Amino acid sequence: MGLYACVASAVWVQRLLELGVKDIQLRIKDRPALELEHEVAKAAESCRKAKARLWVNDYWELAVRYKAYGLHVGQEDLDRLMTSPDLPLVAVKNEGIRLGISTHTFAELGRAIALRPSYISLGPIFSTTSKKVRFGPQGLARLRQWRHLVNVPLVAIGGIGLEAAQGVRDAGADGICVISALTQASDVAQAVHAWRAVLRTGK
Ligand code: 3NM
């Protein structure tokens, strides 16, 4: 899977597509419904043209409507999806939309595995300021444990900078999901280039 970018707008999606990023999660919080839909529609169209994989965070109806490659859900999103009587996860799977699930604990991991996702993420590997997470850093030892338990692609997320990428890879991550390492980079093109170079090598 390699480099997996997580961004909050269709403009960022387009920018990263132009730099060759192939897995992008659109993670938008607290935007009016119409704006949100517009962003997802735009991002989906851009990814289709670029033959890249768009993962929509949380908004399963939009992921279905705009035929995103996948839906990424956190644990709270999953709680809602699983307690909704019409079981949206079934609709998502029926539409051929892949599922990616965030995990932080063994209990969460067990539930995630049961849902047969296309990838499982573990976070935060290191401390991060990009998201308020209820958990402290998991570290590479936890990532190695997950590697033994997970037989779908494993994505590491949270506080991962380029200098740590090889170690994270060696601990078993198939993909590394980043926000700030790209969106806060002084030179985004150079950052993408460097990340792709590191993640092309190794397994
Ligand atoms: N989810 P950065 S950590 C969106 O642990 C997200 O599930 C996490 O951003 C989790 O690369 C995180 O800037 C933030 O640290 C990742």
Coordinates of N, CA and C in Angstrom, one line a residue, residues 1-192:
M1 N 0.8 -1.2 0.0 CA 0.0 0.0 0.0 C 0.9 1.3 0.0
G2 N 1.9 1.2 0.8 CA 2.9 2.4 0.7 C 2.3 3.6 1.4
L3 N 2.5 4.7 0.7 CA 2.1 6.0 1.3 C 0.6 6.2 1.2
Y4 N 0.0 6.6 2.3 CA -1.4 6.7 2.4 C -1.6 8.1 3.0
A5 N -2.1 9.1 2.2 CA -2.3 10.4 2.7 C -3.7 10.7 3.2
C6 N -3.8 11.5 4.2 CA -5.1 11.8 4.8 C -5.2 13.3 4.8
V7 N -6.2 13.8 4.1 CA -6.4 15.3 3.9 C -7.8 15.7 4.1
A8 N -8.0 17.0 4.2 CA -9.3 17.5 4.6 C -10.0 18.3 3.5
S9 N -9.6 18.2 2.3 CA -10.3 18.9 1.2 C -10.0 18.3 -0.1
A10 N -10.9 18.6 -1.1 CA -10.7 18.0 -2.4 C -9.5 18.7 -3.1
V11 N -9.2 20.0 -2.7 CA -8.1 20.7 -3.3 C -6.8 19.9 -2.9
W12 N -6.7 19.5 -1.7 CA -5.5 18.7 -1.2 C -5.5 17.4 -2.0
V13 N -6.6 16.8 -2.2 CA -6.7 15.5 -2.9 C -6.0 15.7 -4.3
Q14 N -6.5 16.7 -5.0 CA -6.0 17.0 -6.3 C -4.5 17.3 -6.3
R15 N -4.1 18.1 -5.3 CA -2.6 18.4 -5.2 C -1.8 17.1 -5.1
L16 N -2.2 16.2 -4.2 CA -1.5 15.0 -4.0 C -1.5 14.0 -5.2
L17 N -2.7 14.0 -5.9 CA -2.8 13.2 -7.1 C -1.8 13.6 -8.1
E18 N -1.6 14.9 -8.2 CA -0.7 15.5 -9.2 C 0.8 15.1 -8.9
L19 N 1.0 14.7 -7.6 CA 2.3 14.3 -7.2 C 2.4 12.8 -7.2
G20 N 1.4 12.1 -7.6 CA 1.5 10.7 -7.8 C 1.0 9.8 -6.6
V21 N 0.4 10.5 -5.6 CA -0.1 9.7 -4.4 C -1.3 8.9 -4.9
K22 N -1.4 7.6 -4.5 CA -2.4 6.7 -5.0 C -3.5 6.3 -4.0
D23 N -3.1 6.5 -2.7 CA -4.2 6.2 -1.7 C -4.4 7.4 -0.9
I24 N -5.6 7.9 -0.9 CA -5.9 9.2 -0.3 C -7.2 9.1 0.5
Q25 N -7.1 9.5 1.8 CA -8.3 9.5 2.6 C -8.8 10.9 2.7
L26 N -10.1 11.1 2.4 CA -10.7 12.4 2.6 C -11.4 12.4 3.9
R27 N -10.8 13.2 4.9 CA -11.3 13.2 6.2 C -11.7 14.6 6.6
I28 N -13.1 14.8 6.5 CA -13.6 16.1 6.7 C -14.5 16.1 7.9
K29 N -14.2 17.0 8.8 CA -15.1 17.1 10.0 C -15.8 18.4 10.1
D30 N -17.0 18.4 10.6 CA -17.7 19.6 10.9 C -17.9 20.6 9.7
R31 N -18.4 20.1 8.6 CA -18.7 21.0 7.5 C -20.2 20.8 7.1
P32 N -20.8 21.9 6.6 CA -22.2 21.7 6.3 C -22.4 20.7 5.2
A33 N -23.5 20.0 5.2 CA -23.8 18.8 4.4 C -23.5 19.1 2.9
L34 N -24.0 20.2 2.4 CA -23.8 20.5 1.0 C -22.3 20.6 0.6
E35 N -21.6 21.3 1.4 CA -20.2 21.5 1.2 C -19.5 20.2 1.2
L36 N -19.8 19.4 2.2 CA -19.2 18.1 2.4 C -19.5 17.2 1.1
E37 N -20.7 17.2 0.6 CA -21.0 16.4 -0.5 C -20.2 16.9 -1.8
H38 N -20.1 18.2 -1.9 CA -19.4 18.8 -3.0 C -17.9 18.3 -3.0
E39 N -17.3 18.4 -1.8 CA -15.9 17.9 -1.6 C -15.7 16.5 -2.0
V40 N -16.7 15.6 -1.5 CA -16.5 14.2 -1.8 C -16.7 14.0 -3.3
A41 N -17.7 14.6 -3.9 CA -17.9 14.5 -5.4 C -16.7 14.9 -6.2
K42 N -16.1 16.0 -5.8 CA -14.9 16.5 -6.5 C -13.7 15.5 -6.3
A43 N -13.5 15.1 -5.1 CA -12.4 14.2 -4.8 C -12.5 12.9 -5.5
A44 N -13.8 12.4 -5.6 CA -14.0 11.1 -6.2 C -13.7 11.2 -7.7
E45 N -14.2 12.3 -8.3 CA -14.0 12.5 -9.7 C -12.4 12.6 -10.0
S46 N -11.7 13.4 -9.2 CA -10.3 13.5 -9.4 C -9.6 12.2 -9.3
C47 N -10.0 11.4 -8.3 CA -9.3 10.1 -8.1 C -9.6 9.1 -9.2
R48 N -10.9 9.2 -9.7 CA -11.2 8.3 -10.8 C -10.3 8.6 -12.0
K49 N -10.2 9.9 -12.3 CA -9.4 10.3 -13.5 C -7.9 9.9 -13.3
A50 N -7.4 10.0 -12.1 CA -6.0 9.7 -11.8 C -5.8 8.2 -11.5
K51 N -6.9 7.4 -11.6 CA -6.8 6.0 -11.3 C -6.2 5.8 -9.9
A52 N -6.6 6.6 -8.9 CA -6.2 6.5 -7.6 C -7.3 6.0 -6.7
R53 N -7.0 5.6 -5.5 CA -8.0 5.1 -4.6 C -8.4 6.1 -3.5
L54 N -9.7 6.5 -3.6 CA -10.2 7.5 -2.6 C -10.9 6.7 -1.5
W55 N -10.4 7.0 -0.3 CA -11.1 6.4 0.9 C -11.8 7.6 1.6
V56 N -13.1 7.5 1.7 CA -13.9 8.5 2.4 C -14.0 8.2 3.8
N57 N -13.7 9.1 4.7 CA -13.8 8.9 6.1 C -15.2 9.1 6.6
D58 N -15.8 8.0 7.2 CA -17.0 8.1 7.9 C -18.3 8.2 7.1
Y59 N -18.4 9.0 6.1 CA -19.7 9.3 5.4 C -20.0 8.2 4.4
W60 N -20.6 7.2 4.9 CA -20.8 6.0 4.1 C -21.7 6.2 2.9
E61 N -22.7 7.1 3.2 CA -23.7 7.3 2.1 C -23.0 8.1 0.9
L62 N -22.1 9.0 1.3 CA -21.4 9.7 0.2 C -20.4 8.8 -0.5
A63 N -19.8 7.9 0.3 CA -18.9 7.0 -0.3 C -19.6 6.1 -1.4
V64 N -20.8 5.7 -1.0 CA -21.6 4.9 -1.9 C -22.1 5.7 -3.1
R65 N -22.6 6.9 -2.8 CA -23.2 7.8 -3.9 C -22.1 8.1 -4.9
Y66 N -20.9 8.4 -4.5 CA -19.9 8.9 -5.4 C -18.9 7.8 -5.7
K67 N -19.3 6.5 -5.4 CA -18.5 5.4 -5.8 C -17.0 5.5 -5.4
A68 N -16.8 5.9 -4.2 CA -15.4 5.9 -3.7 C -14.8 4.5 -3.7
Y69 N -13.6 4.4 -3.7 CA -12.9 3.1 -3.7 C -13.2 2.5 -2.3
G70 N -13.1 3.3 -1.3 CA -13.3 2.7 0.0 C -13.9 3.6 1.1
L71 N -14.3 3.1 2.2 CA -14.8 3.8 3.3 C -13.9 3.6 4.5
H72 N -13.4 4.6 5.1 CA -12.6 4.4 6.3 C -13.5 4.8 7.5
V73 N -13.5 3.9 8.5 CA -14.3 4.2 9.7 C -13.4 4.1 11.0
G74 N -13.6 5.1 11.9 CA -13.0 5.0 13.2 C -14.0 4.2 14.1
Q75 N -13.6 4.1 15.3 CA -14.5 3.2 16.2 C -15.8 3.8 16.5
E76 N -15.9 5.2 16.6 CA -17.2 5.8 16.9 C -18.1 5.7 15.7
D77 N -17.5 5.9 14.5 CA -18.2 5.7 13.3 C -18.8 4.3 13.2
L78 N -17.9 3.4 13.6 CA -18.3 1.9 13.5 C -19.5 1.6 14.5
D79 N -19.4 2.2 15.6 CA -20.5 2.0 16.6 C -21.8 2.4 16.0
R80 N -21.8 3.6 15.3 CA -23.0 4.1 14.7 C -23.5 3.2 13.6
L81 N -22.5 2.8 12.8 CA -22.9 1.9 11.6 C -23.5 0.6 12.1
M82 N -22.9 0.1 13.2 CA -23.3 -1.2 13.6 C -24.6 -1.2 14.5
T83 N -25.0 -0.1 15.0 CA -26.2 0.0 15.8 C -27.4 0.5 14.9
S84 N -27.1 0.9 13.7 CA -28.2 1.4 12.9 C -29.0 0.2 12.4
P85 N -30.3 0.2 12.5 CA -31.1 -1.0 12.2 C -31.0 -1.4 10.7
D86 N -30.7 -0.5 9.8 CA -30.6 -1.0 8.4 C -29.2 -1.4 8.0
L87 N -28.3 -1.6 9.0 CA -27.0 -2.1 8.8 C -26.3 -1.6 7.5
P88 N -25.9 -0.3 7.5 CA -25.3 0.3 6.4 C -24.0 -0.4 5.9
L89 N -23.4 -1.1 6.8 CA -22.2 -1.8 6.4 C -22.5 -2.9 5.3
V90 N -23.7 -3.4 5.4 CA -24.1 -4.4 4.4 C -24.2 -3.7 3.0
A91 N -24.8 -2.5 3.0 CA -25.0 -1.8 1.8 C -23.6 -1.4 1.2
V92 N -22.7 -1.0 2.1 CA -21.4 -0.6 1.7 C -20.7 -1.7 1.0
K93 N -20.7 -2.9 1.6 CA -20.1 -4.1 1.0 C -20.8 -4.5 -0.3
N94 N -22.1 -4.4 -0.3 CA -22.8 -4.8 -1.5 C -22.5 -3.9 -2.7
E95 N -22.2 -2.7 -2.4 CA -21.8 -1.8 -3.5 C -20.3 -2.0 -3.9
G96 N -19.7 -2.9 -3.3 CA -18.3 -3.1 -3.6 C -17.3 -2.1 -3.1
I97 N -17.8 -1.3 -2.1 CA -16.9 -0.3 -1.4 C -16.0 -1.0 -0.4
R98 N -14.8 -0.9 -0.5 CA -13.9 -1.5 0.5 C -14.0 -0.8 1.9
L99 N -13.5 -1.5 2.9 CA -13.6 -1.0 4.2 C -12.3 -0.9 4.9
G100 N -11.9 0.2 5.5 CA -10.7 0.3 6.3 C -11.1 0.7 7.7
I101 N -10.5 0.1 8.7 CA -11.0 0.4 10.1 C -9.8 0.7 11.0
S102 N -10.0 1.8 11.8 CA -9.0 2.2 12.8 C -9.1 1.4 14.0
T103 N -8.0 1.0 14.6 CA -8.0 0.2 15.8 C -7.0 0.8 16.8
H104 N -7.3 0.6 18.1 CA -6.3 1.1 19.1 C -6.1 0.1 20.2
T105 N -7.1 -0.9 20.3 CA -7.0 -1.9 21.4 C -7.3 -3.3 20.8
F106 N -6.9 -4.3 21.6 CA -7.2 -5.6 21.2 C -8.7 -5.9 21.0
A107 N -9.5 -5.3 21.8 CA -10.9 -5.5 21.6 C -11.4 -4.9 20.3
E108 N -10.9 -3.7 20.0 CA -11.3 -3.1 18.8 C -10.8 -3.9 17.6
L109 N -9.6 -4.5 17.8 CA -9.0 -5.3 16.7 C -9.9 -6.5 16.4
G110 N -10.3 -7.1 17.5 CA -11.2 -8.3 17.3 C -12.4 -8.0 16.5
R111 N -13.1 -6.9 16.8 CA -14.3 -6.5 16.1 C -13.9 -6.1 14.7
A112 N -12.8 -5.5 14.5 CA -12.4 -5.1 13.1 C -12.2 -6.3 12.2
I113 N -11.5 -7.3 12.8 CA -11.2 -8.5 12.0 C -12.5 -9.2 11.6
A114 N -13.4 -9.2 12.5 CA -14.7 -9.9 12.2 C -15.4 -9.3 11.0
L115 N -15.1 -8.0 10.7 CA -15.8 -7.3 9.6 C -15.1 -7.5 8.3
R116 N -14.1 -8.2 8.3 CA -13.3 -8.5 7.0 C -13.0 -7.3 6.2
P117 N -12.3 -6.3 6.8 CA -11.9 -5.1 6.1 C -10.8 -5.3 5.1
S118 N -10.6 -4.3 4.3 CA -9.5 -4.4 3.3 C -8.2 -4.0 3.9
Y119 N -8.3 -3.2 5.0 CA -7.1 -2.9 5.8 C -7.5 -2.6 7.2
I120 N -6.5 -2.7 8.1 CA -6.7 -2.3 9.5 C -5.6 -1.3 9.8
S121 N -6.0 -0.2 10.5 CA -5.0 0.7 10.9 C -4.8 0.6 12.4
L122 N -3.6 0.9 12.8 CA -3.2 1.0 14.2 C -2.7 2.4 14.5
G123 N -3.2 3.0 15.5 CA -2.6 4.4 15.9 C -2.9 4.7 17.3
P124 N -2.4 5.8 17.8 CA -1.3 6.5 17.1 C 0.0 5.8 17.4
I125 N 0.8 5.6 16.4 CA 2.1 4.9 16.7 C 3.0 5.8 17.6
F126 N 3.0 7.1 17.2 CA 3.8 8.1 18.1 C 2.8 9.2 18.4
S127 N 3.3 10.1 19.3 CA 2.3 11.1 19.7 C 2.0 12.1 18.5
T128 N 0.8 12.5 18.4 CA 0.4 13.4 17.3 C -0.4 14.5 17.8
T129 N -0.4 15.6 17.1 CA -1.3 16.8 17.5 C -2.4 16.9 16.4
S130 N -2.4 16.1 15.4 CA -3.3 16.2 14.3 C -4.7 15.8 14.7
K131 N -4.8 14.9 15.8 CA -6.1 14.4 16.2 C -6.1 14.2 17.7
K132 N -7.2 14.5 18.4 CA -7.2 14.2 19.8 C -7.6 12.7 19.9
V133 N -6.6 11.9 20.3 CA -6.9 10.4 20.4 C -6.9 10.1 21.9
R134 N -7.8 9.1 22.2 CA -7.9 8.7 23.6 C -6.8 7.8 24.1
F135 N -5.9 7.5 23.2 CA -4.8 6.5 23.6 C -3.5 7.2 23.4
G136 N -2.6 6.7 24.3 CA -1.2 7.1 24.2 C -0.5 6.4 23.0
P137 N 0.7 6.8 22.7 CA 1.4 6.2 21.6 C 1.5 4.7 21.8
Q138 N 1.3 4.0 20.7 CA 1.3 2.5 20.7 C 2.7 2.0 20.6
G139 N 3.5 2.7 19.8 CA 4.9 2.3 19.6 C 5.0 1.1 18.6
L140 N 6.3 0.9 18.3 CA 6.5 -0.2 17.3 C 6.3 -1.6 17.8
A141 N 6.5 -1.8 19.1 CA 6.3 -3.1 19.7 C 4.8 -3.5 19.4
R142 N 3.9 -2.6 19.7 CA 2.5 -2.9 19.5 C 2.2 -3.2 18.0
L143 N 2.8 -2.4 17.2 CA 2.6 -2.6 15.7 C 3.1 -4.0 15.3
R144 N 4.2 -4.5 15.9 CA 4.7 -5.8 15.6 C 3.6 -6.9 16.1
Q145 N 3.0 -6.6 17.2 CA 2.0 -7.6 17.7 C 0.8 -7.6 16.7
W146 N 0.4 -6.4 16.3 CA -0.7 -6.4 15.3 C -0.4 -7.1 14.1
R147 N 0.9 -7.0 13.7 CA 1.3 -7.7 12.4 C 1.1 -9.2 12.5
H148 N 1.3 -9.7 13.8 CA 1.0 -11.2 13.9 C -0.4 -11.5 13.9
L149 N -1.3 -10.6 14.2 CA -2.7 -10.9 14.4 C -3.5 -10.5 13.1
V150 N -3.0 -9.7 12.3 CA -3.7 -9.2 11.2 C -3.3 -9.8 9.9
N151 N -4.2 -10.3 9.1 CA -3.7 -10.9 7.8 C -4.3 -10.2 6.6
V152 N -4.7 -8.9 6.9 CA -5.0 -8.0 5.8 C -3.9 -6.9 5.9
P153 N -3.8 -6.0 4.8 CA -2.9 -4.9 4.9 C -3.0 -4.1 6.2
L154 N -1.9 -3.8 6.8 CA -1.8 -3.1 8.1 C -1.3 -1.7 7.8
V155 N -2.0 -0.7 8.3 CA -1.6 0.7 8.1 C -1.3 1.3 9.4
A156 N -0.1 1.9 9.5 CA 0.3 2.6 10.7 C 0.0 4.1 10.6
I157 N -0.5 4.7 11.7 CA -0.9 6.1 11.6 C -0.5 6.8 12.9
G158 N -0.3 8.1 12.8 CA -0.1 8.9 14.0 C 1.3 9.2 14.3
G159 N 1.6 10.5 14.1 CA 2.9 11.0 14.5 C 4.1 10.5 13.7
I160 N 3.9 9.9 12.5 CA 4.9 9.3 11.8 C 5.6 10.3 10.8
G161 N 6.9 10.5 11.1 CA 7.6 11.4 10.2 C 8.5 10.5 9.3
L162 N 9.1 11.2 8.3 CA 9.9 10.4 7.3 C 11.0 9.6 8.0
E163 N 11.6 10.3 9.1 CA 12.7 9.6 9.7 C 12.3 8.3 10.4
A164 N 11.1 8.1 10.7 CA 10.6 6.9 11.3 C 10.0 5.9 10.4
A165 N 9.9 6.3 9.1 CA 9.2 5.5 8.1 C 9.8 4.1 8.0
Q166 N 11.1 4.0 7.9 CA 11.7 2.7 7.6 C 11.4 1.8 8.8
G167 N 11.6 2.3 10.0 CA 11.3 1.5 11.2 C 9.9 1.0 11.3
V168 N 9.0 1.9 10.9 CA 7.6 1.5 11.0 C 7.3 0.4 9.9
R169 N 7.9 0.5 8.8 CA 7.8 -0.5 7.8 C 8.4 -1.8 8.3
D170 N 9.6 -1.7 8.9 CA 10.2 -2.9 9.4 C 9.4 -3.6 10.4
A171 N 8.6 -2.9 11.2 CA 7.8 -3.4 12.2 C 6.5 -4.1 11.6
G172 N 6.4 -4.0 10.3 CA 5.3 -4.8 9.7 C 4.2 -4.0 9.0
A173 N 4.3 -2.7 9.0 CA 3.2 -1.9 8.3 C 3.3 -2.0 6.8
D174 N 2.2 -2.3 6.2 CA 2.2 -2.3 4.7 C 2.0 -0.8 4.2
G175 N 1.3 0.0 5.0 CA 1.1 1.3 4.6 C 1.3 2.3 5.7
I176 N 1.7 3.5 5.4 CA 1.8 4.5 6.5 C 0.9 5.7 6.1
C177 N 0.0 6.0 7.0 CA -0.9 7.1 6.8 C -0.4 8.3 7.5
V178 N -0.4 9.4 6.7 CA 0.1 10.6 7.3 C -0.8 11.8 7.0
I179 N -0.8 12.7 8.0 CA -1.5 14.0 7.7 C -0.4 15.1 7.7
S180 N 0.2 15.4 8.9 CA 1.1 16.6 8.9 C 2.4 16.4 8.2
A181 N 2.8 15.2 8.0 CA 4.1 15.0 7.3 C 4.0 15.5 5.9
L182 N 2.8 15.6 5.3 CA 2.6 16.1 4.0 C 2.0 17.5 4.1
T183 N 0.9 17.7 4.8 CA 0.2 18.9 4.8 C 0.9 20.1 5.5
Q184 N 1.9 19.7 6.4 CA 2.6 20.8 7.0 C 4.0 20.9 6.4
A185 N 4.3 20.2 5.4 CA 5.7 20.2 4.8 C 5.9 21.5 4.1
S186 N 7.1 22.0 4.2 CA 7.4 23.3 3.6 C 7.4 23.1 2.1
D187 N 7.8 21.9 1.6 CA 7.8 21.7 0.2 C 7.1 20.3 0.0
V188 N 5.8 20.4 -0.4 CA 5.0 19.2 -0.4 C 5.5 18.2 -1.5
A189 N 5.9 18.8 -2.6 CA 6.3 17.9 -3.7 C 7.6 17.1 -3.3
Q190 N 8.5 17.8 -2.6 CA 9.7 17.1 -2.2 C 9.4 16.1 -1.1
A191 N 8.4 16.4 -0.2 CA 8.0 15.5 0.9 C 7.4 14.2 0.3
V192 N 6.5 14.4 -0.7 CA 5.9 13.2 -1.3 C 7.0 12.4 -2.0

